[in-house]
PDB file of C-alpha atoms in Angstrom:
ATOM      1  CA  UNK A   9      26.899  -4.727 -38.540  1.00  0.00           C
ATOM      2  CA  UNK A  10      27.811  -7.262 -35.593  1.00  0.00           C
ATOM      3  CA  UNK A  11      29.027  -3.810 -33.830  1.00  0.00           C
ATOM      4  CA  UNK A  12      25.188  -2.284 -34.099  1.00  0.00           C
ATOM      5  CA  UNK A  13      23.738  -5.579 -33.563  1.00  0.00           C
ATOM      6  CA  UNK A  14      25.600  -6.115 -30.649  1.00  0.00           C
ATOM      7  CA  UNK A  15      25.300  -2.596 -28.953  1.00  0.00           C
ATOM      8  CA  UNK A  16      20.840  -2.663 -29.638  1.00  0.00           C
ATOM      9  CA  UNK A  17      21.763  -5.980 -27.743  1.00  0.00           C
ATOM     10  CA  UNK A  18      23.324  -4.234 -24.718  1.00  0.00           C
ATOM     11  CA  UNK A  19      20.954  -1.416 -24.739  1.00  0.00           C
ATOM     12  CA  UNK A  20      17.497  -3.990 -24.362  1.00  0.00           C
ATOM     13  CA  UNK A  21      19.286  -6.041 -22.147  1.00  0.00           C
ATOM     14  CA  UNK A  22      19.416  -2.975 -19.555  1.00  0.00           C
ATOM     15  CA  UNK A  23      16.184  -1.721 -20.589  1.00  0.00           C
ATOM     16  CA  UNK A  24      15.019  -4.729 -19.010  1.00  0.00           C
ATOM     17  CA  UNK A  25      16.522  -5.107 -16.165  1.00  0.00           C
ATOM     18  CA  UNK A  26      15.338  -1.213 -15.893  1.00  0.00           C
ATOM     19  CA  UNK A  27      12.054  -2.484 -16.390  1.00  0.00           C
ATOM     20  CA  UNK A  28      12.006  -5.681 -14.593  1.00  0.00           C
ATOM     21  CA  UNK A  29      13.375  -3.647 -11.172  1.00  0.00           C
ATOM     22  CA  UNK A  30      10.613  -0.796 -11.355  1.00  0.00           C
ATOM     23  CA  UNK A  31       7.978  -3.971 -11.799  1.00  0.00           C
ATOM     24  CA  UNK A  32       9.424  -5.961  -9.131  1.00  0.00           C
ATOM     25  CA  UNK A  33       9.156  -3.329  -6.469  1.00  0.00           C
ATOM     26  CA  UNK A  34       5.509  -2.530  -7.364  1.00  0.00           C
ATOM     27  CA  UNK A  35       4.967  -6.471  -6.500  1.00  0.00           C
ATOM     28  CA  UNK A  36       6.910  -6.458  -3.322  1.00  0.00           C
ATOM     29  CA  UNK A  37       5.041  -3.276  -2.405  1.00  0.00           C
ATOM     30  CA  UNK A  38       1.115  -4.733  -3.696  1.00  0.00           C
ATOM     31  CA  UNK A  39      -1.093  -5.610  -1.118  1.00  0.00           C
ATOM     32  CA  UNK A  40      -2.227  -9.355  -1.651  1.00  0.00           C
ATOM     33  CA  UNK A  41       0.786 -10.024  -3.485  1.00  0.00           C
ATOM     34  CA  UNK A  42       3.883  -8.650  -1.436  1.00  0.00           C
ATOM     35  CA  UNK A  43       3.301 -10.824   1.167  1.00  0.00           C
ATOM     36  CA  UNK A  44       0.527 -13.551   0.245  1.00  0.00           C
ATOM     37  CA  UNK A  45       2.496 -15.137  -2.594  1.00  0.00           C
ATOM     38  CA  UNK A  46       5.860 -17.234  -3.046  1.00  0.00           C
ATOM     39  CA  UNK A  47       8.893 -14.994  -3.432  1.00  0.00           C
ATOM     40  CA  UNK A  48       9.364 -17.815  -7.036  1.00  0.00           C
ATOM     41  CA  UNK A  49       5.612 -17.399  -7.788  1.00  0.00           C
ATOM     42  CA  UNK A  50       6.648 -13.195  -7.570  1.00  0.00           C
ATOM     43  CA  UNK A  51      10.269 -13.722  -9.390  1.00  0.00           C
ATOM     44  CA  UNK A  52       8.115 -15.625 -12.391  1.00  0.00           C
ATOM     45  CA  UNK A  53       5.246 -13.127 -12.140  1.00  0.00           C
ATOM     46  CA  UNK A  54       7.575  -9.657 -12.362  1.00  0.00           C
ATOM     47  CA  UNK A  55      10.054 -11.507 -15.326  1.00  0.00           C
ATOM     48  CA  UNK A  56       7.002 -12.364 -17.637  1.00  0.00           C
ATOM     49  CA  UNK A  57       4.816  -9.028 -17.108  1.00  0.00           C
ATOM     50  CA  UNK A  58       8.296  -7.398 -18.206  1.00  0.00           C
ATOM     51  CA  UNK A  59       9.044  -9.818 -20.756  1.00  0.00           C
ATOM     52  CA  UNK A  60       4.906  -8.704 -22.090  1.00  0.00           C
ATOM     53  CA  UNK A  61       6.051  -4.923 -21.448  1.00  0.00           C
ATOM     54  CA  UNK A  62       9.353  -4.661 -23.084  1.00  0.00           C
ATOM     55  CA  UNK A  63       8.283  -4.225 -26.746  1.00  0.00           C
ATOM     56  CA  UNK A  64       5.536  -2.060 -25.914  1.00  0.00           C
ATOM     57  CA  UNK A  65       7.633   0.100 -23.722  1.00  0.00           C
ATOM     58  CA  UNK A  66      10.649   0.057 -26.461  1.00  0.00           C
ATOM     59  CA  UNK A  67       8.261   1.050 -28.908  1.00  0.00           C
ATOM     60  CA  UNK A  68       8.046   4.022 -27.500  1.00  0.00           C
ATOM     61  CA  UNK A  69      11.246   4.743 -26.851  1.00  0.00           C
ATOM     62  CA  UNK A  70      13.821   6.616 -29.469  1.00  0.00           C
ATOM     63  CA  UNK A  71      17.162   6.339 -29.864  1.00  0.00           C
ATOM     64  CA  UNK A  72      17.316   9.923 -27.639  1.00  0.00           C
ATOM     65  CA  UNK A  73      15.632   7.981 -24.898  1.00  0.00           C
ATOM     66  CA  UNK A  74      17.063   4.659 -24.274  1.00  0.00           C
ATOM     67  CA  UNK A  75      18.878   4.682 -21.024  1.00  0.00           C
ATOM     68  CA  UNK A  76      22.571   5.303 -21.940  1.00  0.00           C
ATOM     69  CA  UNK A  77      24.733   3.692 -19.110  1.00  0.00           C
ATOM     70  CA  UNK A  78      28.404   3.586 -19.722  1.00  0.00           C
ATOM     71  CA  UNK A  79      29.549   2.130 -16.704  1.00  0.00           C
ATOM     72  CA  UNK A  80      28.385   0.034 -13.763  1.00  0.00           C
ATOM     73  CA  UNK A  81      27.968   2.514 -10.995  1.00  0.00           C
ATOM     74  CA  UNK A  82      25.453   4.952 -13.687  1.00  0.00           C
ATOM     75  CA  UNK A  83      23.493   1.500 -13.701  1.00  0.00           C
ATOM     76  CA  UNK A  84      23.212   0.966  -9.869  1.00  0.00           C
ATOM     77  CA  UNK A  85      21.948   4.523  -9.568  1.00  0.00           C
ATOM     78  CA  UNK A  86      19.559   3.831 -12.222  1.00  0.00           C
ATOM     79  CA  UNK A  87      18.229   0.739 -10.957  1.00  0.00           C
ATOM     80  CA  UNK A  88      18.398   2.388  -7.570  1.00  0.00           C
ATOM     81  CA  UNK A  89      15.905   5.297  -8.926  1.00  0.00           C
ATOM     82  CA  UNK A  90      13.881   2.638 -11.076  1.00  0.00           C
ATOM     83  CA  UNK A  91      13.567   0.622  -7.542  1.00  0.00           C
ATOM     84  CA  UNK A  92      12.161   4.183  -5.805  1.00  0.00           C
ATOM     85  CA  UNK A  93       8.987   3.949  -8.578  1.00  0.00           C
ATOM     86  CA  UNK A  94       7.757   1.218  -7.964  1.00  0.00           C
ATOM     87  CA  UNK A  95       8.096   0.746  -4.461  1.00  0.00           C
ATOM     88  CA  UNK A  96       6.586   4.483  -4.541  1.00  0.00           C
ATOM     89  CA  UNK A  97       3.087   3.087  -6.681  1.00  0.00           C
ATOM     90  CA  UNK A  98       2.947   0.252  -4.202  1.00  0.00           C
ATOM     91  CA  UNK A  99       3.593   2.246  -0.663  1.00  0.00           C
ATOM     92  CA  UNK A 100       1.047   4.811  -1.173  1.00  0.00           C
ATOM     93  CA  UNK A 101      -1.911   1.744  -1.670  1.00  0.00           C
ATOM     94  CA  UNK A 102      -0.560  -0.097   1.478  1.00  0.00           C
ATOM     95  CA  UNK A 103      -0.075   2.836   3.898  1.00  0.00           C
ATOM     96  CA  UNK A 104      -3.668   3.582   3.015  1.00  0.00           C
ATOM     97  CA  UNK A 105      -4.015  -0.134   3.932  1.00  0.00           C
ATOM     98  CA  UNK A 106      -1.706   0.471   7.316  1.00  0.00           C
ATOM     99  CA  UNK A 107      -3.831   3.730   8.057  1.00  0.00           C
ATOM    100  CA  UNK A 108      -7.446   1.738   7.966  1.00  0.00           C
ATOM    101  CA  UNK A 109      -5.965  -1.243  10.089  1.00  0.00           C
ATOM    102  CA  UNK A 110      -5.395   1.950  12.948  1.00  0.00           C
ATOM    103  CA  UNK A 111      -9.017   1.556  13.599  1.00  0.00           C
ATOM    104  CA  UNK A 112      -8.696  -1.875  14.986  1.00  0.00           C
ATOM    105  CA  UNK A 113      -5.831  -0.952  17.161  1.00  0.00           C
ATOM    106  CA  UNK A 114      -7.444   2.098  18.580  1.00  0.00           C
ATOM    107  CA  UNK A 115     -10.427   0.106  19.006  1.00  0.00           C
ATOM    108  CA  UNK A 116      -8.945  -3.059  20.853  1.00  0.00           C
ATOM    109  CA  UNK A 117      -6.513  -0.614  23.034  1.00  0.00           C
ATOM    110  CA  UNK A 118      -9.768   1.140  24.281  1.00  0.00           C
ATOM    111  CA  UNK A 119     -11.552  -1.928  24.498  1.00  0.00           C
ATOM    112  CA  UNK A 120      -9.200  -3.654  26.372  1.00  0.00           C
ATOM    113  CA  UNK A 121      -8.790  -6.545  24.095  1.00  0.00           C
ATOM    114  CA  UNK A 122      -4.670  -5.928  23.583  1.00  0.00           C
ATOM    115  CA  UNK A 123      -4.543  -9.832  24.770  1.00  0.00           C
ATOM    116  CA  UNK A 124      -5.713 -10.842  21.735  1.00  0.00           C
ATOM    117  CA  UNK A 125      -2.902  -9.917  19.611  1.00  0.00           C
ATOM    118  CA  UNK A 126      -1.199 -11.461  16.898  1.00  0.00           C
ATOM    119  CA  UNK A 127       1.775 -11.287  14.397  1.00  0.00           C
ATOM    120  CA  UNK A 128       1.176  -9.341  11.586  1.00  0.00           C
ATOM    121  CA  UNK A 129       2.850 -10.807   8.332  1.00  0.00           C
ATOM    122  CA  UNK A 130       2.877  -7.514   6.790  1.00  0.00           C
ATOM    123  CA  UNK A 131       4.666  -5.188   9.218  1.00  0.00           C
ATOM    124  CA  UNK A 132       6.340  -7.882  11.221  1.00  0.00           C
ATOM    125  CA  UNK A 133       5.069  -6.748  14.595  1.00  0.00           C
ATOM    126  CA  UNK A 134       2.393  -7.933  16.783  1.00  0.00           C
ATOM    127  CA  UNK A 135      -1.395  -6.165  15.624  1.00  0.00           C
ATOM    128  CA  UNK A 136      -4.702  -7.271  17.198  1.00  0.00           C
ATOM    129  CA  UNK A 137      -7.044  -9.064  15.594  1.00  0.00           C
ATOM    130  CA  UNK A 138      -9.729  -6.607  14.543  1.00  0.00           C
ATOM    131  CA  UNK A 139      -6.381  -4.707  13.011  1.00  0.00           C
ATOM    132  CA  UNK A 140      -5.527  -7.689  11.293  1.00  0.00           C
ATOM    133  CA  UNK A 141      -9.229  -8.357  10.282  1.00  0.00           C
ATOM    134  CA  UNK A 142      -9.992  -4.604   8.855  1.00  0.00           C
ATOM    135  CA  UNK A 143      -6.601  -5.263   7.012  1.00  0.00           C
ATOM    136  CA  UNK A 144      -7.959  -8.054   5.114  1.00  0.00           C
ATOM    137  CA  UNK A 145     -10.748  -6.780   4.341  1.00  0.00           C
ATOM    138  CA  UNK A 146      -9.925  -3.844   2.746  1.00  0.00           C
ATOM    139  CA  UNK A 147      -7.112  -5.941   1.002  1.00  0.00           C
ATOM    140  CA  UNK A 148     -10.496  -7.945  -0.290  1.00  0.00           C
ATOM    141  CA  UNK A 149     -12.024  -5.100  -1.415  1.00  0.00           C
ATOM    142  CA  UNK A 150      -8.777  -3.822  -3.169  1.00  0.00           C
ATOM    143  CA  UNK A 151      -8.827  -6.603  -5.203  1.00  0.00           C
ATOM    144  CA  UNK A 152     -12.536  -6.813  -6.065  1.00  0.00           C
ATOM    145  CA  UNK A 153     -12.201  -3.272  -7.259  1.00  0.00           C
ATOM    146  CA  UNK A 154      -9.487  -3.933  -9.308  1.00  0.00           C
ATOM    147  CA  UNK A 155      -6.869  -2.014  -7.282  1.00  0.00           C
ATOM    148  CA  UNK A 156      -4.330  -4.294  -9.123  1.00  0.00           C
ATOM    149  CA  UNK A 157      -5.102  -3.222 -12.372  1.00  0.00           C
ATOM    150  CA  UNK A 158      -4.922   0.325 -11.000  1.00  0.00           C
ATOM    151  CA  UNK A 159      -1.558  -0.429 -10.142  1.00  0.00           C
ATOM    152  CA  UNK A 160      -0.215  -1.960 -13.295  1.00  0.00           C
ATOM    153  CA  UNK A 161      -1.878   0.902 -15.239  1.00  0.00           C
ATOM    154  CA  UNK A 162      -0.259   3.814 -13.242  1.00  0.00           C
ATOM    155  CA  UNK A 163       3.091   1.990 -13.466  1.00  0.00           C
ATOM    156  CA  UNK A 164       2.558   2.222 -17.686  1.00  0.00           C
ATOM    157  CA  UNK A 165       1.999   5.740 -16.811  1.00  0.00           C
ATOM    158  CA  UNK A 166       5.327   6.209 -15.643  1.00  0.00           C
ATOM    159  CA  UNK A 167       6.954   4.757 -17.840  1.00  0.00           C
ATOM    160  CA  UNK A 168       5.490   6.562 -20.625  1.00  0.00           C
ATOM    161  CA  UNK A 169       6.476   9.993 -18.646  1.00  0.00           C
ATOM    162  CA  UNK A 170       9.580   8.745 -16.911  1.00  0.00           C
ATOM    163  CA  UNK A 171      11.233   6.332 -19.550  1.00  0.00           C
ATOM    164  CA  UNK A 172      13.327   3.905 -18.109  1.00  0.00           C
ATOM    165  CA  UNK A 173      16.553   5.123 -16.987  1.00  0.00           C
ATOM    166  CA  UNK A 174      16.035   8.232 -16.906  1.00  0.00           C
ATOM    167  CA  UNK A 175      14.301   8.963 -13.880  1.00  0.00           C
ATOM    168  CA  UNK A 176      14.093  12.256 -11.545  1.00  0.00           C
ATOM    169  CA  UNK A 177      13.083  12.382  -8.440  1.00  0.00           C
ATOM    170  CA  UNK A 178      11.871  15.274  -6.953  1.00  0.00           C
ATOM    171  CA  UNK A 179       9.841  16.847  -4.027  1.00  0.00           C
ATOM    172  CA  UNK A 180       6.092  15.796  -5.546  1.00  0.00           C
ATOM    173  CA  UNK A 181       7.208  12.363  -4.630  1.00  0.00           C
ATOM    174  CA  UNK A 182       7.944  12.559  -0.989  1.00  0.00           C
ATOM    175  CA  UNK A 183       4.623  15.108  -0.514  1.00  0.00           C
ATOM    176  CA  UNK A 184       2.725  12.400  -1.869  1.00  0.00           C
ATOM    177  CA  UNK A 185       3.871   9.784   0.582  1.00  0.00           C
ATOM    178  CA  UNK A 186       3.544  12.017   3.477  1.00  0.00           C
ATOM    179  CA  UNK A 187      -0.238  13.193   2.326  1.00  0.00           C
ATOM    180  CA  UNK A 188      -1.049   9.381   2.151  1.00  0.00           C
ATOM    181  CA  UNK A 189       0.298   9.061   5.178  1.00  0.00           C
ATOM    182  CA  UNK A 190      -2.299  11.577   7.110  1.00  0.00           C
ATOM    183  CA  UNK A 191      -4.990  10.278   4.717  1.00  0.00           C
ATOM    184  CA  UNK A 192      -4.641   6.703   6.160  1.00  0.00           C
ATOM    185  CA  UNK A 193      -4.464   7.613   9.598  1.00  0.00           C
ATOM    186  CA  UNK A 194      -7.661  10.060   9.129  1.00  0.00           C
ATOM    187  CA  UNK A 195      -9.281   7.041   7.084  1.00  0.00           C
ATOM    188  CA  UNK A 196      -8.563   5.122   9.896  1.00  0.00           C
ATOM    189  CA  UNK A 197      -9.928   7.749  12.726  1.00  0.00           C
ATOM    190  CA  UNK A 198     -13.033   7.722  11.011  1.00  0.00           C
ATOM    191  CA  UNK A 199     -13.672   4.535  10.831  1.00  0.00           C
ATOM    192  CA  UNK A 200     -12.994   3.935  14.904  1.00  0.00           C
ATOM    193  CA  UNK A 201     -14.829   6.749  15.847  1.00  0.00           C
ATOM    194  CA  UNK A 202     -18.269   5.233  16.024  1.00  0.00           C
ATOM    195  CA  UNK A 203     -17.090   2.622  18.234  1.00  0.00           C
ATOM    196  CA  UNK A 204     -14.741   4.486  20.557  1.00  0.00           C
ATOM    197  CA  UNK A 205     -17.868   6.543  20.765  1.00  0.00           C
ATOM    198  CA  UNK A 206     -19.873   4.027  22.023  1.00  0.00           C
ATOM    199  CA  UNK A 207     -16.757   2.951  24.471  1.00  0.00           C
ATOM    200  CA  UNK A 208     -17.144   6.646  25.819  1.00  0.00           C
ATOM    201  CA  UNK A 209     -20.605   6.253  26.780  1.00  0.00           C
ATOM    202  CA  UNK A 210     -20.579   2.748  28.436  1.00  0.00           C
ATOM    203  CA  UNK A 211     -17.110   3.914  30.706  1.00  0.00           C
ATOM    204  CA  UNK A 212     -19.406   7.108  31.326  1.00  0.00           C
ATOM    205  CA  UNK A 213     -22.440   4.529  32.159  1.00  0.00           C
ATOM    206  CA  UNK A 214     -20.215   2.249  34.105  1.00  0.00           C
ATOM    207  CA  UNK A 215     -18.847   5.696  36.562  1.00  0.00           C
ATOM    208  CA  UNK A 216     -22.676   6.369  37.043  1.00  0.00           C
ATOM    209  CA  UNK A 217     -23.331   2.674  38.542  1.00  0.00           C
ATOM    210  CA  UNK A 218     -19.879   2.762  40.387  1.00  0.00           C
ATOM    211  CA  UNK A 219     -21.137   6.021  42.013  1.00  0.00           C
ATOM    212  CA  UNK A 220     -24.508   4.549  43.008  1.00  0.00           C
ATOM    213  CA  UNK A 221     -24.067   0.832  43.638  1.00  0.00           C
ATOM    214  CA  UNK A 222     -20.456   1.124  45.128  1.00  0.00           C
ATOM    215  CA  UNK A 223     -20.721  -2.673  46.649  1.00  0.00           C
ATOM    216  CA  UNK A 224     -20.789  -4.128  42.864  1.00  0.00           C
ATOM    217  CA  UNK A 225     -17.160  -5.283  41.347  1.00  0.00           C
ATOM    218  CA  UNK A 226     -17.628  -2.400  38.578  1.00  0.00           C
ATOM    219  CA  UNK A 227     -14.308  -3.701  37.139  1.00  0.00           C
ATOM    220  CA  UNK A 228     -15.650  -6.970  35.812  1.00  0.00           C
ATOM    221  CA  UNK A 229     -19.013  -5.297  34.791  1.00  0.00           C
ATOM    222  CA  UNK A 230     -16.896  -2.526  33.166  1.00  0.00           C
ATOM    223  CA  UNK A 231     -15.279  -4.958  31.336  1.00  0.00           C
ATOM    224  CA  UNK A 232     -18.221  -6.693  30.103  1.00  0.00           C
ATOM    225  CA  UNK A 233     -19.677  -4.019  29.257  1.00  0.00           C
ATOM    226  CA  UNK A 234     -17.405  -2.606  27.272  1.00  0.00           C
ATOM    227  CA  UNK A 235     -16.817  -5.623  25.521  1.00  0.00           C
ATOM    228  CA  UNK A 236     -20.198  -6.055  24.335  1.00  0.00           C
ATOM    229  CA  UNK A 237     -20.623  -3.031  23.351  1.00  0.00           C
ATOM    230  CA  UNK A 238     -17.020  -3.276  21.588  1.00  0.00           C
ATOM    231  CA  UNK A 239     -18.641  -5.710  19.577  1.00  0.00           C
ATOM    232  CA  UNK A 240     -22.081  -4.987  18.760  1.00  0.00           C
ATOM    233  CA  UNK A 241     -21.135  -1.016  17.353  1.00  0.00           C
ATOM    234  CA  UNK A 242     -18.240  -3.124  15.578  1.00  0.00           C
ATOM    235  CA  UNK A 243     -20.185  -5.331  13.742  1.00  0.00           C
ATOM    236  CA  UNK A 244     -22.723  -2.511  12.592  1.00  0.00           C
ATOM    237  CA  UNK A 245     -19.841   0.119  11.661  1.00  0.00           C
ATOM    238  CA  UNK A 246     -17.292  -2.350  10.082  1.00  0.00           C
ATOM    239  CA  UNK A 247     -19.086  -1.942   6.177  1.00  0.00           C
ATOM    240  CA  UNK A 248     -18.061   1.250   6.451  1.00  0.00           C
ATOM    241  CA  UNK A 249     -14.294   0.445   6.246  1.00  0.00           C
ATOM    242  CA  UNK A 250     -15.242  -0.698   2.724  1.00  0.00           C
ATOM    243  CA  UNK A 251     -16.865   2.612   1.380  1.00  0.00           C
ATOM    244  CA  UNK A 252     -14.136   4.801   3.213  1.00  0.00           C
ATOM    245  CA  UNK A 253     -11.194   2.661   1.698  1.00  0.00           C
ATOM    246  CA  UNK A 254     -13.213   2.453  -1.840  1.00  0.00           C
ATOM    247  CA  UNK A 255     -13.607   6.313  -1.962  1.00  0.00           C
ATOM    248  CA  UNK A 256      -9.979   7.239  -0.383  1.00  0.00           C
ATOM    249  CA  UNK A 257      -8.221   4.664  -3.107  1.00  0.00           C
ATOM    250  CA  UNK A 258     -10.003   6.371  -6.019  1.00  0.00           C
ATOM    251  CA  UNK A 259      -8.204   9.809  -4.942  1.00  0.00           C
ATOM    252  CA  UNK A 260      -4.916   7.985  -4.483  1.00  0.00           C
ATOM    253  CA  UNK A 261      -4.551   7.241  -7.902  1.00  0.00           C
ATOM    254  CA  UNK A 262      -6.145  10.563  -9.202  1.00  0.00           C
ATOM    255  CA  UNK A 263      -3.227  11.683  -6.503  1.00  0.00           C
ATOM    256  CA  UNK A 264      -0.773   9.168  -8.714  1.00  0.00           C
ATOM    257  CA  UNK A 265      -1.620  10.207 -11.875  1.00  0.00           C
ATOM    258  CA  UNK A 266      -1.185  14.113 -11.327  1.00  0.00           C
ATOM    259  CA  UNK A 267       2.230  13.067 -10.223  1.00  0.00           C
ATOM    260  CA  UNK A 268       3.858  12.120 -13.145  1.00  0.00           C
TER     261      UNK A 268
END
């Protein structure tokens, strides 16, 4: 009796850990929460949303399924594949994220604005301002849509068709990181090309006066120029980073669910 007791012990004790890693690195990988809260507040968060999860998940579990791990190296690799998961449900949102905040650098770099960069918590590296503006925003609108909830809900998904510990990775995966991949960076060319539009015309307006006022300092009007019309096209064309990222994040998880 102590034997059995003892052994269902052992078996919940690395179902949750299981659990708590695949959870974890859906948090580290969630925009608004990777990055914009305490690595404690994140510890506490992913320990009680597995604690909540563990009966549920276990319920569903039989005796066939529980992760069987007889030594410690078949529980690194599982933890190690758990760990892929999550970070996978998370990575997909935020290089759709990554691909919309493209738009601000192309913008700025054909602007001329790359002075006005800035350090970018996310990534670590320097990112204008309009990048790092467009980035919040759609971060804003992830979380007013519920993107979150999305999250948590195609993570229960996996675990109902991947149970813990017994996880297999295979091409699907890496295809889907890859098509997010061009999706953001389209998502993000879409969204720029009103304003490097208008950019075209004013440098094409700007050679025309050059050509037929050549005593004027077209360098400083050039610049003006094309910073006011940076600008004005930029304020009327930024709402659309909402309804491209709204649309685009709807097909991820369509994308997320065909997966498992």
């Amino acid at each position: 009796m102590i034997a059995e007791a003892t052994e269902m012990l052992l078996s919940h004790l690395v179902l949750f850990v299981l659990v708590l890693t695949r959870l974890s690195t859906l948090l580290m990988a969630m925009p608004a929460v990777g990055v914009g809260v305490p690595k404690r507040v994140r510890a506490l968060l992913a320990i009680t949303l597995s604690v909540l999860l563990l009966p549920t998940i276990s319920n569903d579990l039989t005796s066939s399924t529980l992760p069987q791990i007889d030594n410690l190296i078949e529980l690194l690799v599982a933890v190690a594949r758990e760990a892929l998961v999550g970070m996978l449900i998370g990575t997909v949102v935020q290089l759709l994220i990554t691909g919309m905040q493209l738009a601000g650098e192309l913008i700025s770099s054909t602007g001329g604005m790359q002075l006005g960069d800035a350090l970018d918590p996310t990534t670590r590296a320097n990112m204008p301002a309009l990048a790092r503006m467009i980035g919040m925003l759609v971060t804003t609108v992830f979380i007013g849509l519920g993107g979150h909830r999305y999250m948590l809900a195609a993570l229960m998904d996996s675990f109902q068709t991947m149970a813990p510990g017994n996880v297999i990775l295979h091409q699907g995966m890496m295809d889907l990181v890859l098509h997010e991949l061009s999706v953001g960076m389209s998502a993000g060319i879409r969204l720029a090309a009103p304003v490097l539009t208008a950019l075209l015309l004013t440098n094409l307006v700007t050679g025309f006066i050059s050509r037929t006022l050549p005593g004027l300092n077209v360098l400083a009007i050039g610049l003006n120029i094309n910073a006011m019309a940076m600008l004005a096209v930029t304020a009327m064309a930024i709402g659309g980073a909402s309804w491209i990222f709204s649309a685009e994040l709807d097909v991820v998880f369509e994308r997320i669910a065909r997966l498992w």
